[in-house]
Amino acid sequence: MSLEVRRAAANDLDAVLSLLARSGLPQDGLADHLETTLVATDNGRIVGSAALEIYPDGALLRSVAVDPSLRGSGVGHRLTDAATDLANEFHVPALFLLTTTAEDFFPRFGFSRIRRDEVPPGVQQSIEFKTACPSTATVMMKTLSTSARSAPRAARG
């Protein structure tokens, strides 16, 4: 496998949406966040994705998907690490996510369960929170580095 993780390009959207559909994950709103979407490619073929929705009070990690034939091979790990790095570049204080199937995957990256009402109001405006994910989804949070949280407001993309 020749895995590369990179920022998504406009012509990647259809392949990412197809991957999300095959993975049973919401597609709604992803096109609005393509510039903060990452893809994993194997010899040019998209085999994984992860996206961030950036809000002033945090970021939502969404659309973490791996082609079924490559699950367990480290692709999801690489994408989650890359998404965390990207969130740090945007100086967001914390990452949040909703999941109905991967609550055992994300704790290894520092995510812990929280109540839905603990998510900041800006992040709760995401389509994922409003309609795409069921109210029974597990909500998780990861606090990002101190340097990101203390970054000057003007530097927060």
Tab-separated table of C-alpha atoms in Angstrom:
chain	number	residue	atom	x	y	z
A	1	MET	CA	0.000	0.000	0.000
A	2	SER	CA	1.247	3.466	-0.941
A	3	LEU	CA	-0.766	5.651	1.431
A	4	GLU	CA	-0.795	9.442	1.180
A	5	VAL	CA	-2.892	11.771	3.356
A	6	ARG	CA	-3.583	15.186	1.829
A	7	ARG	CA	-6.109	18.004	1.761
A	8	ALA	CA	-9.069	17.266	-0.490
A	9	ALA	CA	-9.435	18.963	-3.847
A	10	ALA	CA	-12.728	19.940	-5.500
A	11	ASN	CA	-12.560	16.932	-7.816
A	12	ASP	CA	-12.372	14.584	-4.769
A	13	LEU	CA	-15.882	15.428	-3.547
A	14	ASP	CA	-17.786	12.709	-5.421
A	15	ALA	CA	-15.368	9.987	-4.302
A	16	VAL	CA	-15.544	11.149	-0.676
A	17	LEU	CA	-19.346	11.275	-0.750
A	18	SER	CA	-19.412	7.774	-2.228
A	19	LEU	CA	-17.089	6.511	0.525
A	20	LEU	CA	-19.322	8.093	3.180
A	21	ALA	CA	-22.414	6.486	1.637
A	22	ARG	CA	-20.724	3.057	1.593
A	23	SER	CA	-19.718	3.598	5.229
A	24	GLY	CA	-23.210	4.613	6.332
A	25	LEU	CA	-22.069	8.110	7.367
A	26	PRO	CA	-23.910	11.408	6.785
A	27	GLN	CA	-23.038	13.292	3.621
A	28	ASP	CA	-25.075	16.415	4.378
A	29	GLY	CA	-23.000	19.576	4.593
A	30	LEU	CA	-19.663	18.004	3.678
A	31	ALA	CA	-19.347	20.017	0.460
A	32	ASP	CA	-19.417	23.193	2.584
A	33	HIS	CA	-16.280	22.015	4.408
A	34	LEU	CA	-14.258	20.536	1.563
A	35	GLU	CA	-11.342	22.900	2.181
A	36	THR	CA	-10.886	21.341	5.633
A	37	THR	CA	-11.411	17.772	4.437
A	38	LEU	CA	-8.552	15.294	4.293
A	39	VAL	CA	-8.336	12.255	2.071
A	40	ALA	CA	-6.188	9.161	2.233
A	41	THR	CA	-5.204	7.814	-1.150
A	42	ASP	CA	-3.646	4.534	-2.173
A	43	ASN	CA	-2.068	4.794	-5.622
A	44	GLY	CA	-4.350	7.728	-6.394
A	45	ARG	CA	-7.594	6.055	-5.236
A	46	ILE	CA	-9.414	7.631	-2.290
A	47	VAL	CA	-9.563	5.041	0.485
A	48	GLY	CA	-10.301	7.259	3.484
A	49	SER	CA	-11.542	10.640	4.615
A	50	ALA	CA	-11.802	12.911	7.634
A	51	ALA	CA	-13.242	16.409	7.744
A	52	LEU	CA	-13.303	19.344	10.114
A	53	GLU	CA	-16.022	21.906	10.529
A	54	ILE	CA	-14.319	24.918	12.096
A	55	TYR	CA	-16.314	27.150	14.451
A	56	PRO	CA	-15.107	29.975	16.731
A	57	ASP	CA	-15.559	27.836	19.839
A	58	GLY	CA	-14.267	24.495	18.534
A	59	ALA	CA	-14.182	22.141	15.591
A	60	LEU	CA	-16.308	19.168	14.678
A	61	LEU	CA	-14.424	16.109	13.450
A	62	ARG	CA	-16.687	14.334	11.003
A	63	SER	CA	-16.706	11.965	8.060
A	64	VAL	CA	-13.898	9.744	9.342
A	65	ALA	CA	-14.303	6.833	6.968
A	66	VAL	CA	-12.042	4.084	5.648
A	67	ASP	CA	-12.692	1.777	2.733
A	68	PRO	CA	-13.911	-1.523	4.239
A	69	SER	CA	-11.061	-3.462	2.618
A	70	LEU	CA	-8.502	-1.345	4.523
A	71	ARG	CA	-10.096	-1.091	7.964
A	72	GLY	CA	-7.639	-2.074	10.661
A	73	SER	CA	-4.641	-1.136	8.518
A	74	GLY	CA	-3.877	2.203	10.186
A	75	VAL	CA	-5.618	4.451	7.647
A	76	GLY	CA	-8.129	5.740	10.203
A	77	HIS	CA	-5.303	6.373	12.665
A	78	ARG	CA	-3.357	8.438	10.114
A	79	LEU	CA	-6.463	10.433	9.161
A	80	THR	CA	-7.413	11.159	12.777
A	81	ASP	CA	-3.872	12.311	13.578
A	82	ALA	CA	-3.804	14.496	10.448
A	83	ALA	CA	-7.206	16.008	11.313
A	84	THR	CA	-5.963	16.820	14.825
A	85	ASP	CA	-2.887	18.487	13.334
A	86	LEU	CA	-5.107	20.514	11.003
A	87	ALA	CA	-7.315	21.590	13.921
A	88	ASN	CA	-4.203	22.771	15.744
A	89	GLU	CA	-3.231	24.822	12.666
A	90	PHE	CA	-6.600	26.581	12.975
A	91	HIS	CA	-5.972	27.157	16.701
A	92	VAL	CA	-9.276	25.680	17.819
A	93	PRO	CA	-9.525	24.946	21.544
A	94	ALA	CA	-11.113	21.508	21.203
A	95	LEU	CA	-12.344	18.876	18.796
A	96	PHE	CA	-15.801	17.348	19.096
A	97	LEU	CA	-17.386	14.404	17.322
A	98	LEU	CA	-20.560	12.385	17.150
A	99	THR	CA	-20.484	8.640	16.536
A	100	THR	CA	-22.852	5.717	16.560
A	101	THR	CA	-20.259	3.080	15.689
A	102	ALA	CA	-16.737	4.173	16.672
A	103	GLU	CA	-16.921	5.113	20.352
A	104	ASP	CA	-14.158	2.569	21.061
A	105	PHE	CA	-11.843	3.913	18.323
A	106	PHE	CA	-11.469	7.563	19.349
A	107	PRO	CA	-10.333	7.313	23.012
A	108	ARG	CA	-6.854	6.220	21.833
A	109	PHE	CA	-6.508	9.743	20.365
A	110	GLY	CA	-7.463	11.487	23.602
A	111	PHE	CA	-11.213	11.789	23.005
A	112	SER	CA	-13.544	11.217	25.919
A	113	ARG	CA	-17.311	11.028	26.192
A	114	ILE	CA	-19.218	14.145	27.153
A	115	ARG	CA	-22.864	15.139	27.317
A	116	ARG	CA	-24.402	16.733	24.246
A	117	ASP	CA	-25.150	19.919	26.186
A	118	GLU	CA	-21.426	20.337	26.962
A	119	VAL	CA	-20.672	21.050	23.293
A	120	PRO	CA	-20.193	24.779	22.592
A	121	PRO	CA	-23.100	26.573	20.884
A	122	GLY	CA	-21.166	27.247	17.671
A	123	VAL	CA	-20.347	23.582	17.133
A	124	GLN	CA	-23.933	22.641	17.939
A	125	GLN	CA	-24.983	24.654	14.859
A	126	SER	CA	-23.432	21.982	12.637
A	127	ILE	CA	-25.830	20.018	10.472
A	128	GLU	CA	-24.396	16.915	12.147
A	129	PHE	CA	-25.778	18.083	15.504
A	130	LYS	CA	-28.985	19.538	14.130
A	131	THR	CA	-30.210	16.754	11.847
A	132	ALA	CA	-27.637	14.357	10.371
A	133	CYS	CA	-26.758	12.344	13.493
A	134	PRO	CA	-29.328	10.831	15.831
A	135	SER	CA	-29.750	12.267	19.295
A	136	THR	CA	-28.561	8.914	20.643
A	137	ALA	CA	-25.093	9.311	19.067
A	138	THR	CA	-22.138	9.276	21.435
A	139	VAL	CA	-20.584	12.739	21.812
A	140	MET	CA	-16.843	12.969	22.379
A	141	MET	CA	-14.330	15.761	22.951
A	142	LYS	CA	-10.589	16.231	22.810
A	143	THR	CA	-8.958	19.338	24.262
A	144	LEU	CA	-6.174	20.583	22.026
A	145	SER	CA	-2.785	21.934	23.016
A	146	THR	CA	-2.406	24.890	25.375
A	147	SER	CA	-0.620	26.882	22.676
A	148	ALA	CA	-3.644	26.526	20.404
A	149	ARG	CA	-6.055	27.612	23.140
A	150	SER	CA	-3.979	30.646	24.074
A	151	ALA	CA	-3.399	31.807	20.504
A	152	PRO	CA	-4.411	35.420	19.877
A	153	ARG	CA	-7.968	35.785	18.589
A	154	ALA	CA	-6.760	37.326	15.305
A	155	ALA	CA	-4.763	34.168	14.530
A	156	ARG	CA	-7.776	31.907	14.810
A	157	GLY	CA	-8.601	31.422	11.130
